[in-house]
PDB file of C-alpha atoms and ligand atoms in Angstrom:
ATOM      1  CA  UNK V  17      33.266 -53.204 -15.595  1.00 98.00           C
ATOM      2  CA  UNK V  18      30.195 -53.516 -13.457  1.00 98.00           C
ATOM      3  CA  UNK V  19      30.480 -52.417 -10.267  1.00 98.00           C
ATOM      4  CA  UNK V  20      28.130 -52.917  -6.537  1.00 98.00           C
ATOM      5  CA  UNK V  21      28.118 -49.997  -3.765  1.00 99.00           C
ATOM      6  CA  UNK V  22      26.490 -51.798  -0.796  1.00 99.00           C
ATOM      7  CA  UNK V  23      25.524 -48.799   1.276  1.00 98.00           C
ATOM      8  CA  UNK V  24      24.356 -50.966   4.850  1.00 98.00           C
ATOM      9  CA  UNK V  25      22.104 -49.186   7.198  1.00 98.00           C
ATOM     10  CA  UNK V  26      24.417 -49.084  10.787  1.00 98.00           C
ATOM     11  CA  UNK V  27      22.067 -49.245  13.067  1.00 97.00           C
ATOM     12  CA  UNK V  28      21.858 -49.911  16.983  1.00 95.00           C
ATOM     13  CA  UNK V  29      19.131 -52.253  17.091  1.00 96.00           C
ATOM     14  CA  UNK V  30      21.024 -54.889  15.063  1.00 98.00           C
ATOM     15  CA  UNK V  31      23.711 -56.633  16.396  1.00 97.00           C
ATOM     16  CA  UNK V  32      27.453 -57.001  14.752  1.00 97.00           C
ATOM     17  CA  UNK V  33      26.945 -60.642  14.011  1.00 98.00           C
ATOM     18  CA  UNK V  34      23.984 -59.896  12.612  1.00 98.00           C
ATOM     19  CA  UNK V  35      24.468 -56.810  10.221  1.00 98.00           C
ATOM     20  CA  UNK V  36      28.171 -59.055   9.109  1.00 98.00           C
ATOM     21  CA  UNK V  37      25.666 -61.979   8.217  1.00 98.00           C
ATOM     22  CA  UNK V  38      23.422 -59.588   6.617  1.00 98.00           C
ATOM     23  CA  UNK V  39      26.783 -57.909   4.506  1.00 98.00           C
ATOM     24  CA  UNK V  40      28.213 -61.373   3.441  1.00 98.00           C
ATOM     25  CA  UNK V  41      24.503 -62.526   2.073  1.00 98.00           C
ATOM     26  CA  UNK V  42      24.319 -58.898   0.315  1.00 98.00           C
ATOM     27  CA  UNK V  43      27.968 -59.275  -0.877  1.00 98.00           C
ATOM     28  CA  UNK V  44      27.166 -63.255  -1.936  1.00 98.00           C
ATOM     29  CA  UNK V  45      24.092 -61.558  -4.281  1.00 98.00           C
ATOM     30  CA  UNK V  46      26.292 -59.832  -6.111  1.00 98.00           C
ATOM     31  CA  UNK V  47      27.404 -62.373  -7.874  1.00 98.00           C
ATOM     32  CA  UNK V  48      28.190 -61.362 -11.535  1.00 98.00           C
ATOM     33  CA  UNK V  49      30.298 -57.741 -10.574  1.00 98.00           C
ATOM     34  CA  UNK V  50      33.751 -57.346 -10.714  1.00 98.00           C
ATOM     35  CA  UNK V  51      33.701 -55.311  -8.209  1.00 98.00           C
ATOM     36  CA  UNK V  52      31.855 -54.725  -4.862  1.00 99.00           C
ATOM     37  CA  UNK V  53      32.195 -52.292  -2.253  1.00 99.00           C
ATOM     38  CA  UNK V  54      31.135 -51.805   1.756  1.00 99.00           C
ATOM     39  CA  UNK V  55      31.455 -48.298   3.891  1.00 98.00           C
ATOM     40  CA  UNK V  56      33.830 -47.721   6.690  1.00 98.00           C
ATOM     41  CA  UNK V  57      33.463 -49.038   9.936  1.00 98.00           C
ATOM     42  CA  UNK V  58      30.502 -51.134   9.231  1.00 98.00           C
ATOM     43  CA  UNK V  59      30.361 -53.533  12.413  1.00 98.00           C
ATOM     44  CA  UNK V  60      30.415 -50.730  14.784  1.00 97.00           C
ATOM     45  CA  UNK V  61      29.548 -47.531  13.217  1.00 97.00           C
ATOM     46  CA  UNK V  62      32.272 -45.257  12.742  1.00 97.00           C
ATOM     47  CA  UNK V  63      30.631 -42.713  14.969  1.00 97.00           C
ATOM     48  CA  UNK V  64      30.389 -45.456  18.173  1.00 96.00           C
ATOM     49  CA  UNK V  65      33.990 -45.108  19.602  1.00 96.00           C
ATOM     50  CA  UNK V  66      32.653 -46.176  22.341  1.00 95.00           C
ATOM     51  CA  UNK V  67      32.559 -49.979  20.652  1.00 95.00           C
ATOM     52  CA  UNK V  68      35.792 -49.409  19.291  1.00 97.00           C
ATOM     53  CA  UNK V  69      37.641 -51.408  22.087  1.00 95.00           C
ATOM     54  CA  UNK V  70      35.056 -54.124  22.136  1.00 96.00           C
ATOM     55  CA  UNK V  71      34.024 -54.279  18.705  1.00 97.00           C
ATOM     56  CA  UNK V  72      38.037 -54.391  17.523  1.00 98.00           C
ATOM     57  CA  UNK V  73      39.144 -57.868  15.584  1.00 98.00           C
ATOM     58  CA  UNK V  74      42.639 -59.089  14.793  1.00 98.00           C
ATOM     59  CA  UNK V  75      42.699 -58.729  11.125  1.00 98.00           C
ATOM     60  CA  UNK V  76      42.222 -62.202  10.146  1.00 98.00           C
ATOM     61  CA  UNK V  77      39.045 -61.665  12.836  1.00 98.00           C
ATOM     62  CA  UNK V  78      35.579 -62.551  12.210  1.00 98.00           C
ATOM     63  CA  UNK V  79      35.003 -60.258   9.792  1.00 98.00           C
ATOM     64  CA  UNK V  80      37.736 -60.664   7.982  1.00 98.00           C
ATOM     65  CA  UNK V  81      36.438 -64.467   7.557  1.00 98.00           C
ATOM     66  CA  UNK V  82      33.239 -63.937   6.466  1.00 98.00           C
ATOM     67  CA  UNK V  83      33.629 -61.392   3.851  1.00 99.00           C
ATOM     68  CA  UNK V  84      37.333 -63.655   2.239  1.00 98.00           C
ATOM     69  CA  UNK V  85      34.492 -66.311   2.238  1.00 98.00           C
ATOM     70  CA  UNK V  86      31.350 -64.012   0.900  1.00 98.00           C
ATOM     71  CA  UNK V  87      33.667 -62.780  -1.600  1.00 98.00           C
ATOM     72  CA  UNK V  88      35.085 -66.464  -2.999  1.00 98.00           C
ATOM     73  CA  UNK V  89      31.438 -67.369  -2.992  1.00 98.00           C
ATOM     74  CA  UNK V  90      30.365 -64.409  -5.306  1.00 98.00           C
ATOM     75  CA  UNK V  91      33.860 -64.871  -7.352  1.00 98.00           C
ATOM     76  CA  UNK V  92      34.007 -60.653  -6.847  1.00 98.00           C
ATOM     77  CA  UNK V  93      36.677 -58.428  -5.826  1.00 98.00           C
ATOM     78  CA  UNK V  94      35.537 -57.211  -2.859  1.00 98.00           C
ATOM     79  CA  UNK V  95      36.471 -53.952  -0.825  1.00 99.00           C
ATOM     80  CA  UNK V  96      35.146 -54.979   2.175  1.00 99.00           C
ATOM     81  CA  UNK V  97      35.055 -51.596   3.743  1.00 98.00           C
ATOM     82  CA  UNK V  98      36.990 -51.497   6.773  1.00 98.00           C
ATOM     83  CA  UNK V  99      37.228 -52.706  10.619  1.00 98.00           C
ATOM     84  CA  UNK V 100      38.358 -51.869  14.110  1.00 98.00           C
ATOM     85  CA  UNK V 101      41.444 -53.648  13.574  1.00 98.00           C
ATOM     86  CA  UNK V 102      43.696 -54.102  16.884  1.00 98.00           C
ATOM     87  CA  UNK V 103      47.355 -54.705  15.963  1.00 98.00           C
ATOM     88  CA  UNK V 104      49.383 -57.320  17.815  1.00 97.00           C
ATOM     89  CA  UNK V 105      50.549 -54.432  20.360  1.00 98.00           C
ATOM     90  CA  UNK V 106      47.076 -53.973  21.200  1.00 98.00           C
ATOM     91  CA  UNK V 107      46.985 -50.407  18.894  1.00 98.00           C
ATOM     92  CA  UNK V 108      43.214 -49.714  17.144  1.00 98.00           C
ATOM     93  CA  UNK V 109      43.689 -48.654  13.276  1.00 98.00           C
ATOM     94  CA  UNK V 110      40.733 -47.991  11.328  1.00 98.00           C
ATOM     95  CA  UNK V 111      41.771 -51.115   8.569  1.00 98.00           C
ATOM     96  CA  UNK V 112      40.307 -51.628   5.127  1.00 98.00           C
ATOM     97  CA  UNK V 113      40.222 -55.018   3.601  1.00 98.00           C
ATOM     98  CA  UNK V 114      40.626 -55.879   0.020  1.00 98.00           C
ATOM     99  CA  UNK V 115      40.121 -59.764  -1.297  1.00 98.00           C
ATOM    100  CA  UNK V 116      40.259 -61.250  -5.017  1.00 98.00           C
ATOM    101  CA  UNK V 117      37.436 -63.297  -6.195  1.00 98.00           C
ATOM    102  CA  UNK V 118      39.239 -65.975  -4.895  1.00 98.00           C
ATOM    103  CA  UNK V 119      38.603 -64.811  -0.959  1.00 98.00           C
ATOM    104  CA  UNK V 120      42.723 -64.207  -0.738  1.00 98.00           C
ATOM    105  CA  UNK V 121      43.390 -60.485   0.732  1.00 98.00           C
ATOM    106  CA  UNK V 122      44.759 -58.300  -1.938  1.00 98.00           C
ATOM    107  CA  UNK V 123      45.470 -55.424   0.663  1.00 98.00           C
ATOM    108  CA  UNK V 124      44.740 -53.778   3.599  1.00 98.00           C
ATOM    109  CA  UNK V 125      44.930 -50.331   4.500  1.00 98.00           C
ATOM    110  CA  UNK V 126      45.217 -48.148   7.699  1.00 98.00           C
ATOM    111  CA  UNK V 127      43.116 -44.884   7.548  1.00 98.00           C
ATOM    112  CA  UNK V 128      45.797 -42.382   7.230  1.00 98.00           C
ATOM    113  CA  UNK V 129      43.690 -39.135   8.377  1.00 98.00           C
ATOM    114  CA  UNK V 130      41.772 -39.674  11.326  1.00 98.00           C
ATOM    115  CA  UNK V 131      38.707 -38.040  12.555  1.00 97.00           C
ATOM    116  CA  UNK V 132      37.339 -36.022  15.265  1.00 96.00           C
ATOM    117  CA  UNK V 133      40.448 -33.328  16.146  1.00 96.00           C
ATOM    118  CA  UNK V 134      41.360 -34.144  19.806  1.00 93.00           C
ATOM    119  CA  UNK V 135      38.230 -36.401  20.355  1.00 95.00           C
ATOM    120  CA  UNK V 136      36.844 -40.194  18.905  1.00 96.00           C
ATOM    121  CA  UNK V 137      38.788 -41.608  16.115  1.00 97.00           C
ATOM    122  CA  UNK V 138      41.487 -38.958  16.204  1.00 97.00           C
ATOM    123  CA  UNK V 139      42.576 -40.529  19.975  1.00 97.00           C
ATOM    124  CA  UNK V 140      41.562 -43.577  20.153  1.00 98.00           C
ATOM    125  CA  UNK V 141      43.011 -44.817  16.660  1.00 98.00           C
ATOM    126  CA  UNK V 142      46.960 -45.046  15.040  1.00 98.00           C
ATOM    127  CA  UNK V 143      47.378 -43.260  11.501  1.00 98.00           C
ATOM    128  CA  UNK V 144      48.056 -45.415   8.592  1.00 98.00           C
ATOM    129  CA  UNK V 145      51.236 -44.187   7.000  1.00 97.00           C
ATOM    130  CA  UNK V 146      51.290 -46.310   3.581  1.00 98.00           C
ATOM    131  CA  UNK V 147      49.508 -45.597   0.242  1.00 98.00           C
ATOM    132  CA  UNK V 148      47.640 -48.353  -0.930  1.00 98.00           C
ATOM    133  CA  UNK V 149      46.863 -49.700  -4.280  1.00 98.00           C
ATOM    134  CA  UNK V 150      45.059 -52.541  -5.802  1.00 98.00           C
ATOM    135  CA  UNK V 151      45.652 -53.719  -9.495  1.00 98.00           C
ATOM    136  CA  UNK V 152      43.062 -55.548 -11.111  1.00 98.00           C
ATOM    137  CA  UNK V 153      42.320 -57.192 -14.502  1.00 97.00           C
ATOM    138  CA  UNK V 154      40.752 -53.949 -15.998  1.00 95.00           C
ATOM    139  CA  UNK V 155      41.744 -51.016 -13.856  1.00 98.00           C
ATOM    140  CA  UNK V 156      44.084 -49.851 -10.361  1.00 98.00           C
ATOM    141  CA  UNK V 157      42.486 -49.335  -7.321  1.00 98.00           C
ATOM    142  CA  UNK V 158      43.580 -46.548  -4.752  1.00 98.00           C
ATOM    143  CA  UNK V 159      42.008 -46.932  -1.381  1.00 98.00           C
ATOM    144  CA  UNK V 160      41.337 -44.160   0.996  1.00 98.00           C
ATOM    145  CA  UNK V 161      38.572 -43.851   3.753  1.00 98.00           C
ATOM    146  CA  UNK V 162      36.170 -40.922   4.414  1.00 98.00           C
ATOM    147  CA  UNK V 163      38.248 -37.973   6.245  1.00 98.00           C
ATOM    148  CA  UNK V 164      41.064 -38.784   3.957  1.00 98.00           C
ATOM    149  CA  UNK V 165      38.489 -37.538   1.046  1.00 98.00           C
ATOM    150  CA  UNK V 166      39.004 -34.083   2.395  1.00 98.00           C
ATOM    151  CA  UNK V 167      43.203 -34.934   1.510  1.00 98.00           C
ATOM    152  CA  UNK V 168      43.713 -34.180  -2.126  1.00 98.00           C
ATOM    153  CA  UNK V 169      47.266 -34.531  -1.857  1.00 96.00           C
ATOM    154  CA  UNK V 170      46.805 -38.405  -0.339  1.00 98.00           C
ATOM    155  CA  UNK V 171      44.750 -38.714  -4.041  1.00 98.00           C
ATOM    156  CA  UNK V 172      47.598 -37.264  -5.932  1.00 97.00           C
ATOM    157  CA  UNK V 173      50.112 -39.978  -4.196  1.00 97.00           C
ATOM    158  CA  UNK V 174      47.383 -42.895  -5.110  1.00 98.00           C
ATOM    159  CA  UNK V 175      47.466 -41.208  -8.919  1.00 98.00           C
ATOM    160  CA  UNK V 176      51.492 -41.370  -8.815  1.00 97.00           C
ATOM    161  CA  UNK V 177      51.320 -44.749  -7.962  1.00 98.00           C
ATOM    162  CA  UNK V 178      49.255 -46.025 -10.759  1.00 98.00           C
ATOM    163  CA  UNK V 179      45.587 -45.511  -9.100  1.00 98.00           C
ATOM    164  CA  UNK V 180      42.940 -44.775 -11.859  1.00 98.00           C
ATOM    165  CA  UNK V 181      39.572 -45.957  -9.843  1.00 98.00           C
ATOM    166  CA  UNK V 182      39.341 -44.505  -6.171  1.00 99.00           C
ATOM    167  CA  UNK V 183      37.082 -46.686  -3.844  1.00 99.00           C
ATOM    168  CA  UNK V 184      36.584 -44.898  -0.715  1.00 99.00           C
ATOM    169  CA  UNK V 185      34.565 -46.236   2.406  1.00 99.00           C
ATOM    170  CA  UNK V 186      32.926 -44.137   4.859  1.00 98.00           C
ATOM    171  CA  UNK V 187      30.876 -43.640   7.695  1.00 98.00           C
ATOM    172  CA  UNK V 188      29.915 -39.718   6.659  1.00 98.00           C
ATOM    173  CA  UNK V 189      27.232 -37.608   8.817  1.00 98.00           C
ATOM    174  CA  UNK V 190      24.446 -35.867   6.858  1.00 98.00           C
ATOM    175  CA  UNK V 191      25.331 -32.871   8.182  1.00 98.00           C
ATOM    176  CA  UNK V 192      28.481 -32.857   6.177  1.00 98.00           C
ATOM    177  CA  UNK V 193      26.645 -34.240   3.067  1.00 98.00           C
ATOM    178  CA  UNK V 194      27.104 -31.968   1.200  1.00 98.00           C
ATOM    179  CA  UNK V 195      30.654 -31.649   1.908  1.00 98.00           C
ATOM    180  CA  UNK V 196      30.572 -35.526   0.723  1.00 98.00           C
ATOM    181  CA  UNK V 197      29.813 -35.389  -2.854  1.00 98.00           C
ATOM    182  CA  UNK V 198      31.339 -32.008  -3.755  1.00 98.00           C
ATOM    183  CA  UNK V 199      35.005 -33.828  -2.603  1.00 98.00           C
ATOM    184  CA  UNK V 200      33.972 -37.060  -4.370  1.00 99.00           C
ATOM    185  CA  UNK V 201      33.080 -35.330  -7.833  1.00 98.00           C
ATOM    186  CA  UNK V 202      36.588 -32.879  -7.318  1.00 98.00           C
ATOM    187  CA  UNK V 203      38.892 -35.811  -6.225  1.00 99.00           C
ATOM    188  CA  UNK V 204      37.605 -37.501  -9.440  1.00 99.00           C
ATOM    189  CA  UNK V 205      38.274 -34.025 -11.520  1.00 98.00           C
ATOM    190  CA  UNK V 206      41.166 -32.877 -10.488  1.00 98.00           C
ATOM    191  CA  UNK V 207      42.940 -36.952 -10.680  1.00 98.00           C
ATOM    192  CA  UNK V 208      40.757 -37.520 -13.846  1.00 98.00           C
ATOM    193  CA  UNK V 209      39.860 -40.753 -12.064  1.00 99.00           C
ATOM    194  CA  UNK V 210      36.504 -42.857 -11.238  1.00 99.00           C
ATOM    195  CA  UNK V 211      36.039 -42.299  -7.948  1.00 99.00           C
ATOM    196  CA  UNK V 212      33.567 -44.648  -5.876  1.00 99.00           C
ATOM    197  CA  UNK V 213      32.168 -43.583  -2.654  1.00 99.00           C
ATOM    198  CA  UNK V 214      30.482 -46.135  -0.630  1.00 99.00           C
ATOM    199  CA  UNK V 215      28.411 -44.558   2.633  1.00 98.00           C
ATOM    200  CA  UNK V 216      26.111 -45.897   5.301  1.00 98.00           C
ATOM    201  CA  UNK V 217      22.517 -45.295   5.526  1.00 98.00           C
ATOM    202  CA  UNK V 218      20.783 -45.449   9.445  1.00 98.00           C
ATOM    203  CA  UNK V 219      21.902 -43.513  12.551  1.00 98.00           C
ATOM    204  CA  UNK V 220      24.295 -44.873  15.297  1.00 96.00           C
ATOM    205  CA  UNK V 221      25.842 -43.012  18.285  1.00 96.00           C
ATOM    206  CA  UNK V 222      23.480 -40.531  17.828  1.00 97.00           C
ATOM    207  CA  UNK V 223      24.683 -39.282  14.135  1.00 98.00           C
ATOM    208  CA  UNK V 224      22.675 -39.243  11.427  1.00 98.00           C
ATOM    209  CA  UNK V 225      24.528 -40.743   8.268  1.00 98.00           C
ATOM    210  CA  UNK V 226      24.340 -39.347   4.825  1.00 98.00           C
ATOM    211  CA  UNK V 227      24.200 -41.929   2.955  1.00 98.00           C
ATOM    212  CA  UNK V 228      24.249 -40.940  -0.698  1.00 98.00           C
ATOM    213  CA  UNK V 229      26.586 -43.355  -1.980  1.00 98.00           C
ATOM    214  CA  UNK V 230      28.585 -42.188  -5.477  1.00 99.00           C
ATOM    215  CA  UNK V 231      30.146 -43.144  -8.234  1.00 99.00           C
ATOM    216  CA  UNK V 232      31.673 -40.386 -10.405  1.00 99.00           C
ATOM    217  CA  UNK V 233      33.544 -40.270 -13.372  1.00 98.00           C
ATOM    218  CA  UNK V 234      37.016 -39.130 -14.469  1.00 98.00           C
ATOM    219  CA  UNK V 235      35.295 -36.094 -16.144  1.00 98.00           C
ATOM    220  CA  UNK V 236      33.070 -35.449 -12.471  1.00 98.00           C
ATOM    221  CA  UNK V 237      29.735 -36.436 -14.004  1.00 98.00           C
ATOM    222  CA  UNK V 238      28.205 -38.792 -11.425  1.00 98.00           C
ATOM    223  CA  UNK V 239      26.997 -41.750 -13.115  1.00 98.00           C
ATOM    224  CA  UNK V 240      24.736 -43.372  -9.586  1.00 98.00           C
ATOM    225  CA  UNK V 241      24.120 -41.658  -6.433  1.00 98.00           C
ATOM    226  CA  UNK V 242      21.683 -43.530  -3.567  1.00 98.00           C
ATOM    227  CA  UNK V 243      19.523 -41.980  -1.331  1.00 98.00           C
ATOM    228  CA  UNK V 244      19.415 -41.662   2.219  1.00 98.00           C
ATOM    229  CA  UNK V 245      18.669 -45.152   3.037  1.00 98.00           C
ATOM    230  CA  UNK V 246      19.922 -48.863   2.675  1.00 98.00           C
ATOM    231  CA  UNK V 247      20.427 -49.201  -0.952  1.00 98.00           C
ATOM    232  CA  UNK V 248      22.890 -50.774  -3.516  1.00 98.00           C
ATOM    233  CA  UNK V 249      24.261 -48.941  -6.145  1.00 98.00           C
ATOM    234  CA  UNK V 250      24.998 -50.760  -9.315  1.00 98.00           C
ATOM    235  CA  UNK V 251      26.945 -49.271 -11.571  1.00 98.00           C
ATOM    236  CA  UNK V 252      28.431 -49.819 -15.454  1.00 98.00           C
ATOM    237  CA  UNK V 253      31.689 -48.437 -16.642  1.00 98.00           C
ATOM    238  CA  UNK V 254      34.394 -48.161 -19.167  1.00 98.00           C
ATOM    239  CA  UNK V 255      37.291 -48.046 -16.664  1.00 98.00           C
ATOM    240  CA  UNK V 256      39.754 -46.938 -20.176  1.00 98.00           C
ATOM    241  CA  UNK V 257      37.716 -43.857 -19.776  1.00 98.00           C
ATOM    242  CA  UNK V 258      40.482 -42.493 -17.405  1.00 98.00           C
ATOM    243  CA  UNK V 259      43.222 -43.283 -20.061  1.00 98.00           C
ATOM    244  CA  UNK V 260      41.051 -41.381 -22.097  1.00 98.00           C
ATOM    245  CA  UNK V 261      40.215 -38.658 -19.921  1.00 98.00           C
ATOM    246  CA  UNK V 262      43.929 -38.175 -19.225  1.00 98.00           C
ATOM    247  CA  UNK V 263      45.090 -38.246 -22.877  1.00 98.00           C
ATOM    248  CA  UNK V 264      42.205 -35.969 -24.543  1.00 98.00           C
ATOM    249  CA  UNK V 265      42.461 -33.264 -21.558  1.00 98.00           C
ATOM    250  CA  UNK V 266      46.170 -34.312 -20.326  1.00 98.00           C
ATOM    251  CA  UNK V 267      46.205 -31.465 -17.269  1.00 98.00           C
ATOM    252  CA  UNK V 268      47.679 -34.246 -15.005  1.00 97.00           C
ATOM    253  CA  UNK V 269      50.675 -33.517 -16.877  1.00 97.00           C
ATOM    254  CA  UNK V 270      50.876 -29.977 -16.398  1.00 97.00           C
ATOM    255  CA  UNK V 271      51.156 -29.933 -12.658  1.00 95.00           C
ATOM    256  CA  UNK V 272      54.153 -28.364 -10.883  1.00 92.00           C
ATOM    257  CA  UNK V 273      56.172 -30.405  -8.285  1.00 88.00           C
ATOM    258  CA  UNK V 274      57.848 -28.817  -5.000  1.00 81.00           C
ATOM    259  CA  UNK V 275      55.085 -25.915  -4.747  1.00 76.00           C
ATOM    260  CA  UNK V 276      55.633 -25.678  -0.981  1.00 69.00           C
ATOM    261  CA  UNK V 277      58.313 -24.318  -1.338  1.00 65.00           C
ATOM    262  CA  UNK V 278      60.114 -21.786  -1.697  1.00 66.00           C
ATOM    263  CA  UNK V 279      57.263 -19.766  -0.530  1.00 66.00           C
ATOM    264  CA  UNK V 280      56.970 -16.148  -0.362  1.00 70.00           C
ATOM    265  CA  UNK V 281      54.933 -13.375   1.503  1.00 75.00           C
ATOM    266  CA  UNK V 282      53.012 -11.200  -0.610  1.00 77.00           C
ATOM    267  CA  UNK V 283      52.282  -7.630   0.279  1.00 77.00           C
ATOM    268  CA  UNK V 284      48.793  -7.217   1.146  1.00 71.00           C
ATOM    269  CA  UNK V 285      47.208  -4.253   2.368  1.00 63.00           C
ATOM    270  CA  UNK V 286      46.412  -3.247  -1.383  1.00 53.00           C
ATOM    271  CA  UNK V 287      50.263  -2.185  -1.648  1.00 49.00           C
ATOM    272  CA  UNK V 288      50.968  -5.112  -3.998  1.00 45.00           C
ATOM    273  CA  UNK V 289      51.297  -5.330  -8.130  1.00 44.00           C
ATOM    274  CA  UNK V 290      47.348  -6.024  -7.916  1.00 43.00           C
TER     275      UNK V 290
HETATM  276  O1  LIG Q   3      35.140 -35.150   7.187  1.00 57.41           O
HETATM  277  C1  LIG Q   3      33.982 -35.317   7.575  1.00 57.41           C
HETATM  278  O2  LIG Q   3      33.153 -34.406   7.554  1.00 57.41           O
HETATM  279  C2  LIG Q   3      33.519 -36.647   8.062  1.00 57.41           C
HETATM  280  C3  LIG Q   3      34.655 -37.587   8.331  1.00 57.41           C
HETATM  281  C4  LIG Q   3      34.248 -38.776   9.083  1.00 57.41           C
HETATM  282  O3  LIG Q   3      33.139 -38.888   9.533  1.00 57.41           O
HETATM  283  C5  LIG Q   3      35.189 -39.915   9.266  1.00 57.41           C
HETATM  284  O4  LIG Q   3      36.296 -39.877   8.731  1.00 57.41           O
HETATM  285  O5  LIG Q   3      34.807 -40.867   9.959  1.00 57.41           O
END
């Protein structure tokens, strides 16, 4: 399965329409991959909340047009990485947008964890609140977006429901970047899955992104990582390595359900068994 991680440089210099032309010619020269793959928040920058309001599209918005038609044109699956999406009831969600190769949408799905505490994202957004998975010819997809890396339990619900190739979007800051690929290389260890992490290069709002786009395998070697600027990844794998993975090292299957509780307080102060 070949696979294309488009990591776009956000930038403030370059409008939307421009940098969603600039996507769907990127995505249409992929032709040939099964799958292809954009960041979060790519129109606006997912640090800009400020354009969140403005820059928000219905879901079958512009955006959503271009890239059903980019990816019918390339004959790819696409993750398109998400948009601003504004609901009928005028409610922002942070929405990413799956099509087949023949530009129909596979699935969308609302960020469940948003960013930014009591600030940005966190306020100005609604939570997703469904799992989302994708099946295609060769492998399941199981979508999540940037904070929701730092979520392993969200992983272990996309694993329950079949997911054995993560594709996660985001819009993370290089300050965190190292944060970045030490959750991408444990969500793929500890689901034995592939997990591919698409970033954005440039600097909007004043944040420096980290690019450093990754695609790990289910045993957390990284098979492509970009650098710090606009740069596609293109990758080669065997996606039965998971089934593999899982069979040959079947820990998945040792894991014990209901941990939360009971729960119990230890003793502390040095007075316990040690
Ligand atoms: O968790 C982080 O450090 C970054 C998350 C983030 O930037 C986002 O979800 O937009």
């Amino acid at each position: 399965m070949r696979a294309s991680v488009i990591q776009i440089a956000v930038n403030e210099d370059e409008t939307v329409e421009a940098r969603r032309r600039r996507a769907a010619s990127l995505v249409r020269q992929q032709e040939g991959a099964d799958l292809v793959v954009l960041p979060e928040l790519w129109t606006t920058g997912a640090f800009a909340f400020d354009e969140f309001g403005t820059g928000a599209e219905p879901l079958r918005g512009p955006t959503y047009e271009a890239m059903a038609k980019a990816a019918s044109e390339a004959g790819v699956w696409l993750h398109a990485g998400s948009v601003p999406e504004r609901a009928p009831d005028g409610q922002l969600f942070n929405t990413s947008l799956v099509f087949s190769p023949s530009g129909d949408l596979a699935a969308a799905y609302r960020k469940i964890h948003r960013f930014g505490f009591d600030k940005g994202e966190a306020v100005l957004m609604g939570a997703g609140s469904e799992l989302v998975t994708v099946r295609l010819p060769h492998t399941t997809l199981g979508v999540a977006t940037c904070y929701d890396l730092r979520f392993p339990e969200l992983f272990r619900g996309l694993v329950d429901a079949g997911a054995e190739t993560f594709v996660v979007p985001a819009g993370w800051p290089e300050r965190r970047r190292s944060h970045w690929t030490l959750l991408a290389q444990a969500r793929a260890v500890e689901n034995q899955a592939f997990v591919l992490a698409c970033g954005t290069a440039g600097t909007h709002a004043g944040v420096p992104q980290a690019g450093h786009s990754i695609v790990v395998d289910p045993w957390g070697e990284v098979l492509a990582e970009a650098g710090a600027d606009e740069e596609i990844l293109t990758v080669e794998f065997d996606p039965q390595k998971v089934t593999r993975t899982r069979e040959q090292f079947p820990a998945l299957k040792d894991r014990v359900l209901g941990l939360e509780t009971p729960w119990r307080q230890g003793q502390g102060q040095g007075q316990g068994q040690g």
